[in-house]
XYZ file of C-alpha atoms in Angstrom:
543
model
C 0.000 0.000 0.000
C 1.062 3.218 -0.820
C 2.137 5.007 2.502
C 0.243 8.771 3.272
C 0.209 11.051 5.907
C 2.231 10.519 9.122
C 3.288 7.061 7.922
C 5.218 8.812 4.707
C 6.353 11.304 7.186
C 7.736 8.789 9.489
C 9.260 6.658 6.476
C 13.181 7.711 6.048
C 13.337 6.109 2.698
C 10.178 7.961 1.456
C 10.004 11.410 3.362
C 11.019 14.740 2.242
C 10.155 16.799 4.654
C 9.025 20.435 3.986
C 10.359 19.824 0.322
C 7.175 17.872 -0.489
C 5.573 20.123 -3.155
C 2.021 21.882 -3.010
C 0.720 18.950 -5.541
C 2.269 16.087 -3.356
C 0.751 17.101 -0.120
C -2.475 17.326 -1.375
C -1.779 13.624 -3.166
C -0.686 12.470 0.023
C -2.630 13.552 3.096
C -0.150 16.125 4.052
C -2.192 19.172 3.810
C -1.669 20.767 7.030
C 0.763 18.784 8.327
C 3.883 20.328 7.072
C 4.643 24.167 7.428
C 3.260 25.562 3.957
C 6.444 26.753 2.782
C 8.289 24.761 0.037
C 11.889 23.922 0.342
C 14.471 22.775 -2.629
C 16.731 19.660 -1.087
C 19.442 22.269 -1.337
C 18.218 24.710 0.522
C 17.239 21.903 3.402
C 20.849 20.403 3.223
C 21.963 24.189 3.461
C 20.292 24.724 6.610
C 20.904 21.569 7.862
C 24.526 22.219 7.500
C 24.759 25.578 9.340
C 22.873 24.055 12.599
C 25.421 21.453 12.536
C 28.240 24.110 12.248
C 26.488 25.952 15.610
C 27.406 22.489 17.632
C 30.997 22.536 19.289
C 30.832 18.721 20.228
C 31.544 16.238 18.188
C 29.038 14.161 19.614
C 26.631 17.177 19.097
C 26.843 17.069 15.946
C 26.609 13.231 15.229
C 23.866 13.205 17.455
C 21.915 15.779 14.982
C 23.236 13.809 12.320
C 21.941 10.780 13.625
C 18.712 12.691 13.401
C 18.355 13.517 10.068
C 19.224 9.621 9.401
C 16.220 8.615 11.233
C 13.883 10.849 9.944
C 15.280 11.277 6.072
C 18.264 9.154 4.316
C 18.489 11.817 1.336
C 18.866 14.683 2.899
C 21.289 13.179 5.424
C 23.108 11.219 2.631
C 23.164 14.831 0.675
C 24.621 16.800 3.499
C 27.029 13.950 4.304
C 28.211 13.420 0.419
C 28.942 17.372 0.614
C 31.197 17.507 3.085
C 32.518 13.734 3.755
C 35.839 14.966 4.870
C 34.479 17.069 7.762
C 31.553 14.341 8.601
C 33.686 11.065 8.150
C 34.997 11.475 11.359
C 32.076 12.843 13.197
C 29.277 10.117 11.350
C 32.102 7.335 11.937
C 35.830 6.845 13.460
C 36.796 8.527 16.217
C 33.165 10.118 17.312
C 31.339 6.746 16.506
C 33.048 5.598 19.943
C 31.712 8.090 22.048
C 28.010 7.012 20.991
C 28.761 3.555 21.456
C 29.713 3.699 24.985
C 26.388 5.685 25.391
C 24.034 4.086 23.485
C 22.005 2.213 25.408
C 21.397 4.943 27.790
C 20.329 7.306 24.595
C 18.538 4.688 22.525
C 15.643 6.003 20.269
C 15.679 4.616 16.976
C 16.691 0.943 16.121
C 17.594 2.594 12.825
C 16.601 0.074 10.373
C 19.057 -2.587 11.918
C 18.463 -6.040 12.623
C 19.388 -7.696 16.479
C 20.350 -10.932 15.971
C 20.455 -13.025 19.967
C 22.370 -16.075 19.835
C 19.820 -17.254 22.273
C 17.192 -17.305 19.824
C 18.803 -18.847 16.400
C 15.097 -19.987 15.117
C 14.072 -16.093 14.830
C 17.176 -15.347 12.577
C 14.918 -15.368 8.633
C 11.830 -13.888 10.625
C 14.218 -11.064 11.482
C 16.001 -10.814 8.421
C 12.866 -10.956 6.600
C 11.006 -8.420 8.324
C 14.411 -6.129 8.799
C 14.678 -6.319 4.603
C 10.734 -4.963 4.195
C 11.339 -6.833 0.724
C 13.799 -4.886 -0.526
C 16.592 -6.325 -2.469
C 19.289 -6.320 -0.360
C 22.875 -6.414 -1.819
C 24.843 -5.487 1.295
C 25.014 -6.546 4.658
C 27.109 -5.260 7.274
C 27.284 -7.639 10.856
C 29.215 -7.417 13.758
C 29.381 -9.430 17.260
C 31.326 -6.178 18.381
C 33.714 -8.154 20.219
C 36.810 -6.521 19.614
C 36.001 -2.963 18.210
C 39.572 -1.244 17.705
C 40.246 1.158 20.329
C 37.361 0.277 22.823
C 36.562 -3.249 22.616
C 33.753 -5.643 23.609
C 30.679 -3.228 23.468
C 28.090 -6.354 22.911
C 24.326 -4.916 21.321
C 26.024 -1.387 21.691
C 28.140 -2.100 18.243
C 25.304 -1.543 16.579
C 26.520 1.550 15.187
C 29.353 -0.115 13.998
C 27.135 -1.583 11.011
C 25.119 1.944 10.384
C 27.841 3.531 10.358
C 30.190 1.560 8.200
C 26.815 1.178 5.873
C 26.533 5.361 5.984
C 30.557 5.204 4.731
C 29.579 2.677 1.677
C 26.419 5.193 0.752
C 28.287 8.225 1.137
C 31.511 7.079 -0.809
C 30.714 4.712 -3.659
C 27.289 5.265 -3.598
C 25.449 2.166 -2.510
C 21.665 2.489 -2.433
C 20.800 2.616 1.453
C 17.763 1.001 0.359
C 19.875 -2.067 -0.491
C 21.880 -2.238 2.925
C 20.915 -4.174 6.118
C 23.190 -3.249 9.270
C 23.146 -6.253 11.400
C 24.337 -7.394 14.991
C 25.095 -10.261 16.697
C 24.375 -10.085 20.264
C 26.391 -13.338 21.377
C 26.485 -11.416 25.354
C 29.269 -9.219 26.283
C 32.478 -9.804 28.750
C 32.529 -6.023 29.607
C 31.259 -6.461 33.299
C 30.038 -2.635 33.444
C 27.592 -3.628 30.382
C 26.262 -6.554 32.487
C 25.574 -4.546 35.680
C 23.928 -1.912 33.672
C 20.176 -2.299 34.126
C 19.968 0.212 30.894
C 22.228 -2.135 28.841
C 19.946 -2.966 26.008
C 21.528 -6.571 25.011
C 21.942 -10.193 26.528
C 23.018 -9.724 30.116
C 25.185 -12.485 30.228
C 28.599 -13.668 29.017
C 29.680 -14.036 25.596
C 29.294 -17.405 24.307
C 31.325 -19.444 22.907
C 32.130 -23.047 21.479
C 29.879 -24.829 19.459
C 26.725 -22.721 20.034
C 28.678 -19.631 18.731
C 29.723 -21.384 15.682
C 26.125 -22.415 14.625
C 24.292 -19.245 15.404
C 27.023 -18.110 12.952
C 26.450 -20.292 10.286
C 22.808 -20.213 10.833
C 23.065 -16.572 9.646
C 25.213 -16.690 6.893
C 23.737 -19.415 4.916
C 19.983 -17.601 5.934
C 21.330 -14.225 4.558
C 23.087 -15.979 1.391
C 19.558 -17.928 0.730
C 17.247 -14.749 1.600
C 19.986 -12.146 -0.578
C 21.301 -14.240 -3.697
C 23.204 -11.092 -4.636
C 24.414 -10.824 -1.057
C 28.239 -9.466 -0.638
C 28.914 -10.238 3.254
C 31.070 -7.616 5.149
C 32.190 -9.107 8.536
C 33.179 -6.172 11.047
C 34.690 -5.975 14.471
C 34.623 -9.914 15.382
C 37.225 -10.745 17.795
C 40.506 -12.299 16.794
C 39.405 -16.289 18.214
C 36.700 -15.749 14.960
C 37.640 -12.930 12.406
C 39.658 -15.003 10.757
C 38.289 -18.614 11.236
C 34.831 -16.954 9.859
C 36.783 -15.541 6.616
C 38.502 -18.669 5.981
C 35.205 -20.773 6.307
C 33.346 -18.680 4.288
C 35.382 -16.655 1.572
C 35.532 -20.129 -0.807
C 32.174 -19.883 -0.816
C 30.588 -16.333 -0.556
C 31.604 -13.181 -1.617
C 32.623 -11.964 1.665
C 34.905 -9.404 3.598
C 36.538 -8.507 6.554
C 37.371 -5.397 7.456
C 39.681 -5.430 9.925
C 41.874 -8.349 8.448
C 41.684 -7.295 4.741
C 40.779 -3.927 4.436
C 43.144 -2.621 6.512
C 45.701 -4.795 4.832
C 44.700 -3.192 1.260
C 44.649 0.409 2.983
C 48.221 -0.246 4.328
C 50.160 -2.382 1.244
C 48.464 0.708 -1.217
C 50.423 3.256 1.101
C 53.695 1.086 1.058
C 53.178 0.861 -2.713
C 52.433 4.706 -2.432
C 55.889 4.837 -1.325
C 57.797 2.531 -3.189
C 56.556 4.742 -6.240
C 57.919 7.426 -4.257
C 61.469 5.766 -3.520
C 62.004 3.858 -6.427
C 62.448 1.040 -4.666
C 60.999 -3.213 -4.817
C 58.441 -4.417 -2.945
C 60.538 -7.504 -2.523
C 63.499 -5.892 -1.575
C 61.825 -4.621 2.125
C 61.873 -6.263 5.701
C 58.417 -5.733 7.211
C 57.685 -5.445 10.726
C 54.619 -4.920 12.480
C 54.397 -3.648 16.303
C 50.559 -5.372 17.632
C 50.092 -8.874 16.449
C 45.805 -9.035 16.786
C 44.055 -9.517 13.754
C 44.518 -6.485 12.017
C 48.635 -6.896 12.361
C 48.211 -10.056 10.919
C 45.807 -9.299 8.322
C 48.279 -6.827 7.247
C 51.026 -9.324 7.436
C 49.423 -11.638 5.250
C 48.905 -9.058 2.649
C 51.935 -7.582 2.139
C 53.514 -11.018 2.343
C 50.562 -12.552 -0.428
C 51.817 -9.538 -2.373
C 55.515 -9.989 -1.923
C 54.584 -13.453 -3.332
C 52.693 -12.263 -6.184
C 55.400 -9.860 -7.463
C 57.958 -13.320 -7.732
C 59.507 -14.117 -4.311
C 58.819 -17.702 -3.348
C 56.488 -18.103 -0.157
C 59.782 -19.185 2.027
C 61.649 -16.571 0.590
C 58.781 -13.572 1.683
C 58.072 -15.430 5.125
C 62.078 -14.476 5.508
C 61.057 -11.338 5.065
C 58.232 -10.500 8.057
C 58.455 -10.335 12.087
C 55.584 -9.713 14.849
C 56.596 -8.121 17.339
C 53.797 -8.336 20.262
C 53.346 -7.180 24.346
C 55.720 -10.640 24.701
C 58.420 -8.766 22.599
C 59.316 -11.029 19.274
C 57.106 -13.902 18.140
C 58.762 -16.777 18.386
C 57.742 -20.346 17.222
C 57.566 -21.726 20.915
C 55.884 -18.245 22.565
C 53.113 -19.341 24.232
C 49.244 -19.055 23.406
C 50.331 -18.201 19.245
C 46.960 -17.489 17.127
C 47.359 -19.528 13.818
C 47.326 -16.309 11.946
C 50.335 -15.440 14.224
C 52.441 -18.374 13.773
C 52.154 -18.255 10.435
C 55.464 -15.736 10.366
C 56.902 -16.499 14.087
C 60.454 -16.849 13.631
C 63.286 -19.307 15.249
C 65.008 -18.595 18.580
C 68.288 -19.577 16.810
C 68.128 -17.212 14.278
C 69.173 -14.433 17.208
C 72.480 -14.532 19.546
C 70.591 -12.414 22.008
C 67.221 -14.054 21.483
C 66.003 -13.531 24.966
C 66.824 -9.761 24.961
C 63.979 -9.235 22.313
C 61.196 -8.665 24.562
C 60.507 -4.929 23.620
C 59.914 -3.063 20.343
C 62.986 -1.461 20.405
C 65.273 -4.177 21.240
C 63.304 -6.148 17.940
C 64.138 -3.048 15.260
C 67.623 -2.948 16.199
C 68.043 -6.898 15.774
C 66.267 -6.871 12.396
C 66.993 -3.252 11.152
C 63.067 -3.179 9.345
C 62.650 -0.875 6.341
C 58.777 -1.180 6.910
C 57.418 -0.582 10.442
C 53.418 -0.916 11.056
C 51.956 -0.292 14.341
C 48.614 -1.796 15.126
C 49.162 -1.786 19.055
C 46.774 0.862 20.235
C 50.163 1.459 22.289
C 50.595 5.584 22.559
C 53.960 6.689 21.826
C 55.265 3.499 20.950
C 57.164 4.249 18.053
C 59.879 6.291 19.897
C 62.277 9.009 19.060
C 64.838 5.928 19.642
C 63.516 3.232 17.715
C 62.874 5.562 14.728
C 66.386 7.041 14.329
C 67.714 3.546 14.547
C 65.462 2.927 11.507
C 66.324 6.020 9.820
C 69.992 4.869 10.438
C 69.865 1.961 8.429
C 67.322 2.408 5.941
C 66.953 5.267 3.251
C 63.617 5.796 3.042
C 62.124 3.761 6.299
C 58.371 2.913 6.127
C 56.586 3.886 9.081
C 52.784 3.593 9.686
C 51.598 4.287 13.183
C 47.584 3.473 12.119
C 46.622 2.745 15.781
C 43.139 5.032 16.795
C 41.961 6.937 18.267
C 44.593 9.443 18.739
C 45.242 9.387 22.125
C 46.938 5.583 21.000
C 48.633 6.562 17.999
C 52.308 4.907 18.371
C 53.775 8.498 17.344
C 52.892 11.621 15.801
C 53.854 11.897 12.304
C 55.347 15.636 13.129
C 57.855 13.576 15.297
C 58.284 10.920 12.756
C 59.539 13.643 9.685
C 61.791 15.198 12.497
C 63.354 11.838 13.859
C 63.926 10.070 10.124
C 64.969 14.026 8.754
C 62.418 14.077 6.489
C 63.207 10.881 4.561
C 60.492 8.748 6.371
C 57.688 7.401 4.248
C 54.564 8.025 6.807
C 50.918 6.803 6.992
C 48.656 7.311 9.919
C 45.958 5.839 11.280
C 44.225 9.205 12.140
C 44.298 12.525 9.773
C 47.019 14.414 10.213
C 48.046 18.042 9.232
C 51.150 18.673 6.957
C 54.237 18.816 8.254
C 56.547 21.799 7.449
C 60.757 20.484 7.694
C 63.353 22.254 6.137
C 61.109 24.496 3.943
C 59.400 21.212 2.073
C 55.725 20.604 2.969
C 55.417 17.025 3.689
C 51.532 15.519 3.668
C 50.907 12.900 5.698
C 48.466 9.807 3.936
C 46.115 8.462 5.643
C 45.103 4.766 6.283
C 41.955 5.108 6.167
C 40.144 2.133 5.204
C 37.147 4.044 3.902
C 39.519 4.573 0.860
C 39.275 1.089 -0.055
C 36.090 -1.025 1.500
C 33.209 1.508 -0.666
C 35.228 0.703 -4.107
C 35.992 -2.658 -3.426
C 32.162 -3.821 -2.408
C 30.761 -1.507 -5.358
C 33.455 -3.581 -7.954
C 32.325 -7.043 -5.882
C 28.780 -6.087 -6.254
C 28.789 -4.572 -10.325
C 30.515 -7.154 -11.306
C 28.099 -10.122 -9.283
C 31.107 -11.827 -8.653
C 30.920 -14.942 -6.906
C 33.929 -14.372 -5.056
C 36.322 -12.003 -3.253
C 39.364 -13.242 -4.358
C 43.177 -12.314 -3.595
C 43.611 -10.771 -7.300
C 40.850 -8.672 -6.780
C 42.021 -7.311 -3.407
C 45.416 -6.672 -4.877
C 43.776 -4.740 -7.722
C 42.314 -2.504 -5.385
C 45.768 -1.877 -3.738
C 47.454 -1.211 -6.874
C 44.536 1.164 -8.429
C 44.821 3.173 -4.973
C 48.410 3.137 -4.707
C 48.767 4.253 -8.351
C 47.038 7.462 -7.654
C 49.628 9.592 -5.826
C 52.065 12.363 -7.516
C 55.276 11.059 -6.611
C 56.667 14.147 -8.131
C 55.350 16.598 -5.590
C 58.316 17.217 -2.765
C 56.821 15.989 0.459
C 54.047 13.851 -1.558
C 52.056 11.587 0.550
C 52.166 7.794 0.359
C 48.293 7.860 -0.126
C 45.986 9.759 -1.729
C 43.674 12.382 -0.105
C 40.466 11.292 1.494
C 38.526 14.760 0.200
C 38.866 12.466 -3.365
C 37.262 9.916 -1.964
C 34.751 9.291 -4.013
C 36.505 9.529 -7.050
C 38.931 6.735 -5.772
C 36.413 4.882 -4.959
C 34.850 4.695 -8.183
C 38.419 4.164 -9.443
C 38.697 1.140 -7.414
C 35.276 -0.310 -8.106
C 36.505 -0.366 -11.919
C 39.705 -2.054 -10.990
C 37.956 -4.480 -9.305
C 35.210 -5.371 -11.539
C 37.501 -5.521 -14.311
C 39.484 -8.533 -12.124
C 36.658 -10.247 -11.103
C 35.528 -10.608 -15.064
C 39.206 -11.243 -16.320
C 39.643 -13.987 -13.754
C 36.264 -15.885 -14.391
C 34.725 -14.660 -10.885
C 31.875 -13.037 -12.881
C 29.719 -14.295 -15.691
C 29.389 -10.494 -16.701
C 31.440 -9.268 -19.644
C 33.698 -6.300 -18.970
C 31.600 -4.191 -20.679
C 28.330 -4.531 -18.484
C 30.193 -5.022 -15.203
C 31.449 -1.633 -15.893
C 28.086 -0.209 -16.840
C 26.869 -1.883 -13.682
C 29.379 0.705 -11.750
C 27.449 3.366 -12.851
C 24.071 1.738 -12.751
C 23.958 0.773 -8.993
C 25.378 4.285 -7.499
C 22.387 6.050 -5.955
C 22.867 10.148 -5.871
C 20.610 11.216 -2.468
C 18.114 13.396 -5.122
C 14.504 13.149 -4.046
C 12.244 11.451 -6.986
């Protein structure tokens, strides 16, 4: 039925507010209920803009933000697509925690997500079913929110993990919202001031685990998969006993992602390529280390490594190549409790005379001497003025990516890092950073963000109905963002600007669907999956 009155009003997919025209309110039983004067969307986004820019708060303005969301997805997707590089970080990363921690004391509006309780697996299609309102869904965003990076278990609170990574996908490659389902997974929580909140909106009890976690998982997946045909699967925020077990079960099968494991992996080898166009130097020729061994470090790891591999070095040869340095000091093939994604590039006790020393990050760079140094600790200063001029001293143009957020747990400031490396350093950051004046060159600072990548990839998965995410098409990505940068600019940065963003990420859906076709993971031809690029991006314009 066609919806009038206060039900189109209260619709966010279907409302316009007071830019309903004369002719529509009378059509739809809103005479009278709207102030009579007629607004264009750009004079509502206008105004919506400058209330924002009367907020001091962050959290203010999300909060309004949030608002608009709830009450109308184009004019909150237009005011967000005009000014993504001041909103990113308010509608997502580093404001997004704030309104976590608080959102079960604030809760208004489920937002058009789905709650998922591993206590009730039976109620997991009704949900999906009734969450979807028939609409074909092509994206799904779910999280158990056990290990959000910076704060944690949050349990039901992650919610806003999935609307807000879903806002990100809208916003920069143009999904339609109205073919995106946020989902989470409330599997309990283990933060003990959650569980003695009597405002704490999820499962008051402890996560669980075992078997019972494993089939409420699978329950969902192959229930999405059979409800969504077209379904790419975007796995966010699981901790690191499941990211990558839930990849690995499921990525030979479904055209699925995670985050945390591969998209910051793409984000960080397209800065190191970034750089290597900037040095002039081989992929193969660098000695990785990485400073926080969870499962982004290791999702990184395994990237650059796959990629080292790809561009000719044997896999014995690139596993030479890589160290993890954790809060036990160097990985070692006998340190205790290893993940399997950890052991994967432990090293051998007899490889070191002073093995035994190598319990710190600083002891660990001067027994390897790295050329490529990734932090991923959520350690503050970790990267110190000491273990950075030791890299500096033996490598010409060190690598050094503190991506750790927020920034109160950056491992160093990249104003520090030009300083200590005297200019030569190659820097990424995990947070945005200013440019850095040394010496009378301007040197701008890339920025890992994953937002970059993830939009551009899942538009490519998704234009091209590819059947898989496959390693080729993740390395396309890397290369078509790390291809971008003008490595003749003094002070360049190793990654392109996020105010491009979505530019790039139309750039990288291309790349993308163009490797899915060429490597048989679409039935498309080139031709329409390219035309499908186009085709599925949704401009916030009312109709």
């Amino acid at each position: 039925m066609m919806k009038t009155g206060y039900d189109l009003l209260n619709d966010p997919f279907l409302n316009k507010g007071t830019a309903f025209t004369i002719e529509e309110r009378i059509e739809n039983g809103l005479v009278g209920l709207l102030p009579p004067h007629v607004q264009t969307l750009e004079e509502q986004a206008r105004q919506a803009y400058e209330h924002i820019c009367r907020k001091d708060a962050g959290i203010e303005k999300r909060r309004f933000l949030m608002q608009l969301f709830d009450t109308n997805r184009t004019l909150f997707y237009k005011v967000f697509s005009e000014h993504v590089v001041e909103f990113m970080p308010i509608v997502y990363d580093p404001v997004i925690a704030e309104n976590i921690e608080e959102y079960s004391e604030l809760f208004v509006n489920p937002q058009n997500a789905v709650f998922l309780s591993v206590d009730e697996p039976s109620q997991i299609e009704e949900s999906l079913r009734s969450g979807a309102e028939g609409k074909d869904i092509r994206l799904i965003v779910v999280s158990d929110a056990e290990e959000i990076l910076g704060i944690g278990d949050w349990g039901t609170n992650g919610v806003d993990i999935s609307v807000g990574k879903l806002m990100v996908y809208t916003a920069a490659a143009g999904i339609n919202p109205e073919q995106v389902l946020p989902v989470i997974l409330d599997c309990g929580t283990n933060r003990q001031s959650l569980l003695d909140n009597p405002l704490y909106l999820g499962n008051h009890q402890k996560r669980v685990t075992g078997h019972d976690y494993d089939v409420f998982l699978n329950t969902f997946v192959e229930t999405a998969e059979r409800l969504f045909p077209k379904l790419y699967l975007h796995f966010e925020d699981f901790g690191r006993d499941h990211a990558a077990a839930l990849l690995q079960k499921y990525n030979k099968t479904y055209p699925v992602f995670n985050d945390d494991i591969q998209g910051t992996g793409i984000i960080t080898l397209a800065g190191i390529l970034g750089g290597l166009d900037i040095s002039q130097e081989k992929l193969t020729d660098q000695v990785y280390m990485c400073f926080g061994a969870g499962t982004a470090g290791c999702g990184i790891a395994h990237r650059v490594y796959a990629e080292m591999v790809e561009q000719g070095l044997s896999p014995e040869e690139a596993k030479k190549r890589f160290y993890l340095v954790d809060k036990q000091g160097l990985l070692f093939d006998d340190t205790p409790n290893l993940t399997p994604e950890q052991r994967e590039f432990t090293r051998k006790r007899d490889e070191f005379s002073n093995a035994h020393e190598l319990t710190n990050l600083e002891a660990a760079v001067k027994a390897v001497n790295p050329t490529i140094l990734v932090g991923t600790s959520t350690v503050p200063g970790a990267f110190t003025e000491g273990v950075v001029r030791h890299m500096a001293k033996t490598t010409k143009r060190p690598f050094i990516f503190p991506l750790s957020n927020p920034t109160k747990l950056a491992e160093a400031k990249a104003a520090d890092l030009i300083e200590w490396t005297e200019g030569r350093g190659l820097i990424a950051t995990g947070i945005p950073a200013e440019p850095v004046m040394y010496k009378g060159i301007m040197y701008y600072i890339g920025q890992a963000n994953n937002a970059l990548i993830y939009p551009g990839l899942g538009l490519g998965v998704m234009a091209a109905e590819a059947k898989l995410l496959t390693d080729e098409m993740i390395s396309a990505a890397a290369h078509a963002l790390g291809g971008i940068i003008d490595v003749t600019q003094p002070g360049a940065a190793t990654l392109p600007p996020v105010d491009k963003l979505t530019e790039f990420s139309h750039t990288v859906a291309v790349a993308v669907a163009k490797e899915a076709v060429r490597t048989g993971q679409s039935d498309l031809s080139e031709e329409e999956a390219l035309q499908n690029v186009d085709a599925l991006k949704w401009v916030p314009e009312y109709k």
